[in-house]
Short mmCIF file of C-alpha atoms in Angstrom, two decimals:
data_model
loop_
_atom_site.label_atom_id
_atom_site.label_comp_id
_atom_site.label_asym_id
_atom_site.label_seq_id
_atom_site.Cartn_x
_atom_site.Cartn_y
_atom_site.Cartn_z
CA MET A 1 -115.26 -79.82 -113.47
CA ARG A 2 -118.30 -78.57 -111.79
CA ARG A 3 -120.68 -79.93 -114.54
CA PRO A 4 -119.49 -83.60 -114.37
CA LEU A 5 -119.55 -83.37 -110.55
CA ARG A 6 -123.16 -82.16 -110.71
CA ILE A 7 -124.01 -85.12 -112.98
CA VAL A 8 -122.29 -87.66 -110.77
CA LEU A 9 -124.03 -86.21 -107.62
CA PHE A 10 -127.41 -86.30 -109.43
CA ILE A 11 -127.00 -89.97 -110.45
CA VAL A 12 -125.95 -90.79 -106.75
CA ILE A 13 -129.04 -89.03 -105.44
CA ILE A 14 -131.27 -90.97 -107.89
CA LEU A 15 -129.90 -94.20 -106.97
CA VAL A 16 -130.14 -93.54 -103.22
CA LEU A 17 -133.80 -92.52 -103.68
CA LEU A 18 -134.56 -95.49 -105.80
CA ILE A 19 -132.95 -97.72 -103.06
CA ALA A 20 -134.99 -96.08 -100.42
CA ALA A 21 -138.07 -96.36 -102.28
CA PHE A 22 -137.51 -100.07 -102.81
CA PHE A 23 -137.00 -100.67 -99.11
CA LEU A 24 -140.02 -98.49 -98.32
CA PHE A 25 -142.05 -100.62 -100.69
CA LEU A 26 -140.78 -103.90 -98.97
CA THR A 27 -141.58 -102.46 -95.51
CA VAL A 28 -145.08 -101.23 -96.40
CA ARG A 29 -145.94 -104.48 -98.15
CA GLU A 30 -144.49 -106.71 -95.54
CA TYR A 31 -146.81 -109.59 -94.46
CA ARG A 32 -147.82 -108.94 -90.87
CA PRO A 33 -150.33 -111.73 -89.82
CA PRO A 34 -151.95 -111.62 -86.32
CA SER A 35 -150.78 -113.79 -83.57
CA VAL A 36 -153.67 -116.18 -84.00
CA MET A 37 -155.86 -116.14 -87.07
CA SER A 38 -159.06 -118.29 -87.55
CA LEU A 39 -159.11 -120.20 -90.78
CA ALA A 40 -162.21 -121.19 -92.72
CA VAL A 41 -163.14 -124.70 -92.57
CA PRO A 42 -164.36 -126.16 -95.94
CA GLU A 43 -167.95 -127.51 -95.84
CA LYS A 44 -166.55 -130.97 -96.83
CA MET A 45 -164.75 -131.09 -93.48
CA ASN A 46 -168.20 -130.75 -91.68
CA GLY A 47 -169.83 -134.03 -92.80
CA ASP A 48 -170.37 -137.51 -91.10
CA ARG A 49 -166.78 -138.66 -90.74
CA THR A 50 -166.34 -138.02 -87.02
CA VAL A 51 -163.28 -139.26 -85.22
CA THR A 52 -164.16 -141.86 -82.61
CA LYS A 53 -162.02 -143.08 -79.78
CA GLU A 54 -161.94 -146.64 -81.21
CA ASP A 55 -160.40 -145.38 -84.63
CA GLU A 56 -157.08 -146.40 -85.94
CA LEU A 57 -155.95 -143.54 -87.89
CA SER A 58 -152.93 -142.65 -90.11
CA LEU A 59 -150.93 -139.40 -90.45
CA VAL A 60 -148.32 -138.40 -93.13
CA THR A 61 -145.98 -135.55 -93.00
CA PHE A 62 -144.21 -134.36 -96.11
CA ASN A 63 -142.08 -131.49 -96.95
CA THR A 64 -142.89 -131.00 -100.56
CA GLY A 65 -140.15 -128.58 -101.46
CA TYR A 66 -142.63 -126.53 -103.52
CA ALA A 67 -142.46 -129.42 -106.08
CA GLY A 68 -139.14 -127.53 -107.19
CA LEU A 69 -136.47 -129.47 -105.23
CA GLY A 70 -136.28 -132.81 -106.88
CA ALA A 71 -133.32 -135.16 -107.28
CA GLU A 72 -131.92 -133.02 -110.11
CA GLU A 73 -131.91 -129.76 -108.07
CA ASP A 74 -129.58 -127.84 -105.83
CA PHE A 75 -130.21 -124.65 -103.76
CA PHE A 76 -128.29 -121.43 -103.34
CA MET A 77 -129.02 -121.09 -99.52
CA VAL A 78 -127.17 -124.27 -98.75
CA GLY A 79 -124.11 -124.33 -101.02
CA GLY A 80 -125.72 -124.93 -104.36
CA ASN A 81 -126.54 -122.61 -107.19
CA GLY A 82 -130.24 -123.25 -107.97
CA VAL A 83 -133.02 -120.64 -107.56
CA MET A 84 -135.86 -122.47 -109.32
CA PRO A 85 -136.41 -125.24 -111.89
CA ASP A 86 -135.70 -124.35 -115.65
CA ASN A 87 -139.25 -124.79 -116.61
CA ALA A 88 -142.82 -125.34 -115.48
CA GLY A 89 -142.66 -129.00 -116.67
CA VAL A 90 -140.31 -129.93 -113.85
CA ILE A 91 -142.84 -128.60 -111.28
CA ASP A 92 -145.60 -130.49 -113.03
CA ASP A 93 -143.73 -133.82 -113.07
CA ASN A 94 -142.84 -133.29 -109.28
CA LEU A 95 -146.52 -132.51 -108.47
CA HIS A 96 -147.74 -135.70 -110.11
CA GLY A 97 -144.90 -137.79 -108.40
CA ILE A 98 -145.81 -136.35 -105.01
CA ALA A 99 -149.50 -136.69 -105.36
CA ASP A 100 -149.00 -140.50 -106.42
CA ILE A 101 -146.97 -140.92 -103.14
CA LEU A 102 -149.71 -139.38 -101.13
CA GLU A 103 -152.39 -141.37 -102.78
CA ASP A 104 -150.51 -144.74 -102.18
CA LEU A 105 -150.05 -143.78 -98.51
CA ASP A 106 -153.92 -143.45 -98.19
CA ALA A 107 -153.62 -141.43 -94.94
CA SER A 108 -156.51 -140.06 -92.80
CA PHE A 109 -154.49 -136.79 -92.39
CA TYR A 110 -151.73 -135.23 -94.55
CA PHE A 111 -149.32 -132.50 -93.10
CA LEU A 112 -147.60 -130.83 -96.06
CA GLN A 113 -145.03 -128.12 -95.96
CA GLU A 114 -143.71 -125.74 -98.52
CA VAL A 115 -146.83 -125.83 -100.71
CA ASP A 116 -146.81 -122.90 -103.17
CA ARG A 117 -150.06 -121.23 -104.37
CA GLY A 118 -148.79 -118.37 -106.41
CA SER A 119 -144.99 -118.08 -106.63
CA LYS A 120 -142.68 -117.34 -109.26
CA ARG A 121 -140.30 -120.18 -108.33
CA SER A 122 -143.10 -122.69 -109.02
CA TYR A 123 -144.51 -120.90 -112.10
CA TYR A 124 -147.51 -119.49 -110.23
CA ILE A 125 -149.10 -123.08 -110.02
CA ASP A 126 -151.59 -123.55 -107.30
CA GLU A 127 -150.05 -126.64 -105.56
CA MET A 128 -152.73 -127.04 -102.86
CA ASP A 129 -155.51 -127.18 -105.24
CA PHE A 130 -153.50 -129.82 -107.21
CA TYR A 131 -152.92 -132.28 -104.11
CA THR A 132 -156.61 -131.77 -102.84
CA ASP A 133 -157.89 -132.56 -106.27
CA SER A 134 -155.60 -135.57 -106.63
CA LEU A 135 -156.62 -136.87 -103.18
CA GLY A 136 -160.33 -136.05 -103.41
CA MET A 137 -160.15 -134.59 -99.99
CA PRO A 138 -160.42 -130.90 -98.91
CA GLY A 139 -157.53 -129.02 -97.30
CA ILE A 140 -156.75 -125.95 -95.01
CA TYR A 141 -153.98 -123.52 -95.90
CA ALA A 142 -151.96 -121.26 -93.59
CA PRO A 143 -149.38 -118.88 -95.32
CA ASN A 144 -145.89 -118.67 -93.87
CA PHE A 145 -144.13 -117.06 -96.94
CA ARG A 146 -145.82 -113.99 -98.52
CA ALA A 147 -143.67 -111.61 -100.19
CA ASP A 148 -144.49 -109.51 -103.42
CA PHE A 149 -140.87 -109.58 -104.35
CA VAL A 150 -137.74 -111.33 -102.79
CA PRO A 151 -134.72 -109.54 -104.26
CA TYR A 152 -132.03 -112.20 -103.85
CA PRO A 153 -130.07 -114.02 -105.33
CA PHE A 154 -129.64 -113.27 -109.03
CA PRO A 155 -131.94 -113.88 -110.84
CA PRO A 156 -134.11 -113.06 -107.90
CA ILE A 157 -136.80 -115.37 -106.35
CA GLY A 158 -139.46 -112.74 -107.03
CA LYS A 159 -143.04 -113.23 -105.83
CA VAL A 160 -143.77 -115.88 -103.26
CA GLU A 161 -146.99 -117.24 -101.89
CA SER A 162 -146.42 -120.34 -99.82
CA GLY A 163 -147.35 -122.17 -96.72
CA LEU A 164 -148.51 -125.12 -94.78
CA VAL A 165 -151.46 -127.47 -95.80
CA THR A 166 -153.37 -130.03 -93.76
CA ILE A 167 -155.56 -132.38 -95.80
CA THR A 168 -158.33 -134.62 -94.41
CA ALA A 169 -161.83 -135.82 -95.01
CA LYS A 170 -162.54 -136.07 -91.26
CA ASP A 171 -164.89 -133.68 -89.49
CA VAL A 172 -162.90 -130.51 -88.49
CA LYS A 173 -164.47 -128.16 -85.71
CA SER A 174 -162.15 -125.26 -86.22
CA ALA A 175 -158.72 -124.45 -87.65
CA ALA A 176 -156.24 -121.63 -86.97
CA ARG A 177 -152.96 -120.11 -87.98
CA ILE A 178 -150.56 -119.60 -84.94
CA SER A 179 -147.73 -117.25 -85.47
CA LEU A 180 -144.15 -118.33 -84.38
CA PRO A 181 -141.50 -115.77 -83.31
CA GLU A 182 -139.69 -114.16 -86.20
CA SER A 183 -136.01 -114.94 -86.73
CA PHE A 184 -134.73 -111.95 -88.63
CA THR A 185 -134.73 -108.25 -88.24
CA TRP A 186 -135.37 -105.35 -90.72
CA PRO A 187 -134.80 -105.42 -93.59
CA VAL A 188 -134.20 -109.05 -94.16
CA LYS A 189 -137.54 -109.83 -92.29
CA THR A 190 -139.60 -107.81 -94.89
CA CYS A 191 -139.31 -110.46 -97.52
CA ASN A 192 -138.62 -113.55 -95.39
CA LEU A 193 -140.65 -116.32 -94.02
CA LYS A 194 -143.21 -115.77 -91.33
CA ARG A 195 -143.35 -119.13 -89.86
CA CYS A 196 -146.36 -120.40 -88.04
CA MET A 197 -148.25 -123.55 -86.90
CA LEU A 198 -151.42 -124.80 -88.54
CA GLU A 199 -153.84 -126.06 -85.86
CA LEU A 200 -156.91 -128.30 -86.54
CA ARG A 201 -159.26 -129.31 -83.77
CA LEU A 202 -161.46 -132.33 -84.30
CA PRO A 203 -164.02 -133.59 -81.84
CA VAL A 204 -163.66 -137.23 -80.66
CA ASP A 205 -167.00 -138.70 -80.66
CA GLY A 206 -168.25 -140.19 -77.41
CA THR A 207 -165.90 -138.01 -75.26
CA ASP A 208 -165.54 -134.32 -74.43
CA LYS A 209 -162.09 -134.23 -75.80
CA GLU A 210 -160.59 -133.08 -79.04
CA LEU A 211 -157.90 -134.21 -81.38
CA VAL A 212 -155.59 -131.40 -81.81
CA LEU A 213 -153.29 -131.64 -84.94
CA ILE A 214 -150.49 -129.24 -85.30
CA ASN A 215 -148.66 -128.90 -88.58
CA PHE A 216 -145.39 -127.00 -88.37
CA HIS A 217 -142.17 -126.01 -90.27
CA LEU A 218 -139.50 -124.60 -87.87
CA GLU A 219 -136.75 -122.12 -88.69
CA ALA A 220 -133.77 -123.44 -90.76
CA TYR A 221 -131.33 -120.63 -91.47
CA ASP A 222 -130.98 -118.34 -88.39
CA ASP A 223 -128.32 -118.23 -85.78
CA GLY A 224 -130.16 -120.60 -83.43
CA GLU A 225 -132.17 -118.10 -81.39
CA GLY A 226 -135.18 -118.31 -83.77
CA LYS A 227 -135.31 -122.12 -83.39
CA ILE A 228 -135.30 -121.79 -79.69
CA ALA A 229 -137.93 -119.22 -79.49
CA GLN A 230 -140.18 -121.14 -81.82
CA THR A 231 -139.62 -124.34 -79.93
CA ASN A 232 -140.70 -122.76 -76.77
CA VAL A 233 -144.01 -121.60 -78.37
CA LEU A 234 -144.62 -125.03 -79.60
CA LYS A 235 -143.81 -126.45 -76.09
CA GLU A 236 -146.26 -124.12 -74.46
CA LYS A 237 -148.95 -124.90 -76.94
CA LEU A 238 -148.62 -128.67 -76.51
CA SER A 239 -148.70 -128.41 -72.71
CA GLU A 240 -151.70 -126.14 -72.83
CA GLU A 241 -153.70 -128.58 -74.94
CA TYR A 242 -152.73 -131.58 -72.77
CA TYR A 243 -153.90 -129.89 -69.60
CA LEU A 244 -157.36 -129.26 -71.21
CA GLY A 245 -157.38 -133.01 -71.57
CA ASN A 246 -157.01 -133.25 -75.44
CA TYR A 247 -155.30 -135.81 -77.60
CA VAL A 248 -152.33 -133.92 -79.25
CA ILE A 249 -150.09 -134.61 -82.22
CA ALA A 250 -147.62 -132.05 -83.61
CA GLY A 251 -145.60 -132.92 -86.67
CA GLY A 252 -143.77 -131.65 -89.71
CA ASP A 253 -140.27 -130.36 -90.47
CA PHE A 254 -138.20 -129.74 -87.33
CA ASN A 255 -135.24 -128.35 -89.39
CA GLN A 256 -133.36 -129.99 -86.50
CA THR A 257 -132.13 -133.46 -85.80
CA ILE A 258 -133.44 -135.23 -82.83
CA GLU A 259 -131.10 -136.24 -79.94
CA GLY A 260 -130.38 -140.00 -79.86
CA ILE A 261 -130.85 -140.25 -83.83
CA SER A 262 -127.31 -140.98 -84.80
CA LYS A 263 -127.57 -143.12 -87.89
CA TYR A 264 -126.84 -140.33 -90.32
CA PRO A 265 -124.15 -138.21 -88.86
CA VAL A 266 -122.90 -134.92 -90.09
CA VAL A 267 -120.16 -135.58 -92.50
CA ASP A 268 -120.18 -132.16 -94.31
CA GLU A 269 -119.86 -129.03 -92.04
CA SER A 270 -118.99 -126.67 -94.88
CA ASN A 271 -122.61 -126.01 -95.73
CA TRP A 272 -125.80 -125.85 -93.70
CA VAL A 273 -125.79 -127.93 -90.42
CA PRO A 274 -129.04 -128.40 -88.48
CA GLY A 275 -129.32 -127.85 -84.73
CA VAL A 276 -130.32 -130.59 -82.37
CA MET A 277 -133.75 -130.87 -80.56
CA LYS A 278 -133.67 -132.78 -77.19
CA GLU A 279 -136.29 -134.60 -75.10
CA GLU A 280 -135.88 -131.75 -72.44
CA ASP A 281 -137.18 -129.37 -75.10
CA LEU A 282 -140.63 -131.14 -74.88
CA PRO A 283 -143.11 -130.46 -72.00
CA GLU A 284 -144.13 -133.24 -69.56
CA HIS A 285 -146.45 -136.04 -71.05
CA PHE A 286 -144.97 -135.54 -74.67
CA SER A 287 -142.49 -137.71 -76.54
CA PHE A 288 -140.88 -137.67 -80.07
CA ALA A 289 -142.26 -140.14 -82.63
CA VAL A 290 -139.28 -140.06 -85.01
CA SER A 291 -137.79 -143.01 -86.90
CA ASP A 292 -134.28 -143.50 -88.53
CA ASN A 293 -135.23 -146.44 -90.80
CA GLU A 294 -134.52 -143.94 -93.62
CA PRO A 295 -133.31 -140.27 -93.90
CA THR A 296 -136.12 -137.78 -94.36
CA CYS A 297 -133.86 -134.94 -95.86
CA ARG A 298 -131.00 -134.48 -98.00
CA SER A 299 -128.42 -131.72 -98.64
CA LEU A 300 -129.20 -129.32 -101.48
CA ALA A 301 -125.70 -128.37 -101.85
CA ALA A 302 -125.56 -130.52 -105.09
CA PRO A 303 -128.12 -132.61 -106.93
CA TYR A 304 -128.91 -136.03 -105.42
CA SER A 305 -126.26 -138.65 -106.09
CA GLY A 306 -128.65 -141.48 -105.61
CA ASN A 307 -126.67 -142.87 -102.92
CA TYR A 308 -126.92 -141.88 -99.10
CA ASN A 309 -123.09 -142.59 -98.70
CA ASP A 310 -122.30 -139.70 -101.14
CA THR A 311 -124.88 -137.21 -100.00
CA GLN A 312 -125.45 -135.52 -96.59
CA VAL A 313 -128.60 -136.68 -95.23
CA TRP A 314 -130.53 -136.32 -91.96
CA VAL A 315 -133.67 -137.24 -90.06
CA LEU A 316 -135.50 -133.91 -89.74
CA ASP A 317 -139.11 -134.68 -90.03
CA GLY A 318 -141.54 -136.41 -87.61
CA PHE A 319 -143.93 -136.06 -84.88
CA ILE A 320 -144.46 -135.15 -81.24
CA VAL A 321 -147.31 -137.10 -79.52
CA SER A 322 -148.95 -136.80 -76.10
CA ASP A 323 -148.99 -139.82 -73.80
CA ASN A 324 -152.70 -140.51 -74.46
CA ILE A 325 -151.82 -141.42 -78.09
CA GLU A 326 -150.40 -144.96 -78.84
CA VAL A 327 -148.24 -145.06 -81.89
CA LYS A 328 -148.90 -148.41 -83.70
CA LYS A 329 -146.41 -147.75 -86.61
CA LEU A 330 -143.85 -145.18 -87.60
CA GLU A 331 -141.98 -145.34 -90.85
CA ASN A 332 -140.01 -142.97 -93.02
CA LYS A 333 -140.86 -143.86 -96.65
CA ALA A 334 -137.88 -144.30 -99.17
CA VAL A 335 -138.88 -142.57 -102.33
CA ASP A 336 -135.25 -141.69 -103.36
CA PHE A 337 -135.75 -137.95 -102.96
CA LYS A 338 -137.06 -138.07 -106.54
CA TYR A 339 -139.60 -135.28 -106.22
CA SER A 340 -138.53 -133.35 -103.12
CA ASP A 341 -135.48 -132.90 -100.96
CA HIS A 342 -137.51 -134.55 -98.29
CA GLN A 343 -139.24 -137.90 -97.75
CA PRO A 344 -142.55 -138.56 -96.20
CA VAL A 345 -143.19 -139.95 -92.73
CA GLU A 346 -146.05 -142.22 -91.90
CA MET A 347 -147.47 -142.68 -88.43
CA ILE A 348 -150.46 -144.92 -87.50
CA PHE A 349 -151.95 -144.32 -84.14
CA THR A 350 -154.88 -145.02 -81.75
CA PHE A 351 -156.32 -143.39 -78.70
CA LYS A 352 -155.36 -144.70 -75.19
#
């Protein structure tokens, strides 16, 4: 009996050492960005396209779902089974479809979320380069998901390099990645998102003010504490910029519904249900610029049915604007969730 017991004990020790080595690897390789990280501004963003106070400008926000969450897909985190599309052709088709939508909108600025630049789930395609090449405009990237290996589910997600991208041909003075509070603890946090805000600062010609644009993608899957902490950081940032005298727009994927938007109620509570963001969560001098003319996000518990009445949908995307910005137009664009689980939002604005 002693020999079989020794063999079993040896196997158990080897397994424990392998598991410990795996977690040590994830811990050592965990992405740990600084609180604020300056980002390089492409030369093409330092030309002669200065923003002026008389301009009428347009801004589009679009969570692109890493070009892997088109109408035919579901996702394991919210009740579905999918991890990644079956082949790179699906990613390529979605990239072309998203790029066509962005080109048709012809915006001054684009806020994009979930843009992969080297992930297994999107077949290692650099999606930022694809979008900037398609639009003929430079972009700035801030990573918010960087992991050598994500071990879940099965088959595992694997390597991820993904983040926020803001694209514009206007003159940008500076850019920064601003970290948001983490929502998870060790060991989950070692291979999870490190959410952030992507800030661009643009001089407004003829004034001593700046247009401050903040692209964000807030927490989705925590117990609610992460959303609260991240919202508070965003609130402080907005207030700080306003009292510097700047024009401020923040926008992206709230991963929360907005108080007062009741057109698309929760009808399925068996899967993921978003929280609610309220006016009281905003600092003084700021308001939501959010529309309910179309939903902006669908449930990924199953492939899209093609009908809002058969699929859980929400309004989770939009903007927050300072009171020295006048919103001239705000519209959620109906693109039938064909290439992403989100739909884009367009805002046209001027300076007061």
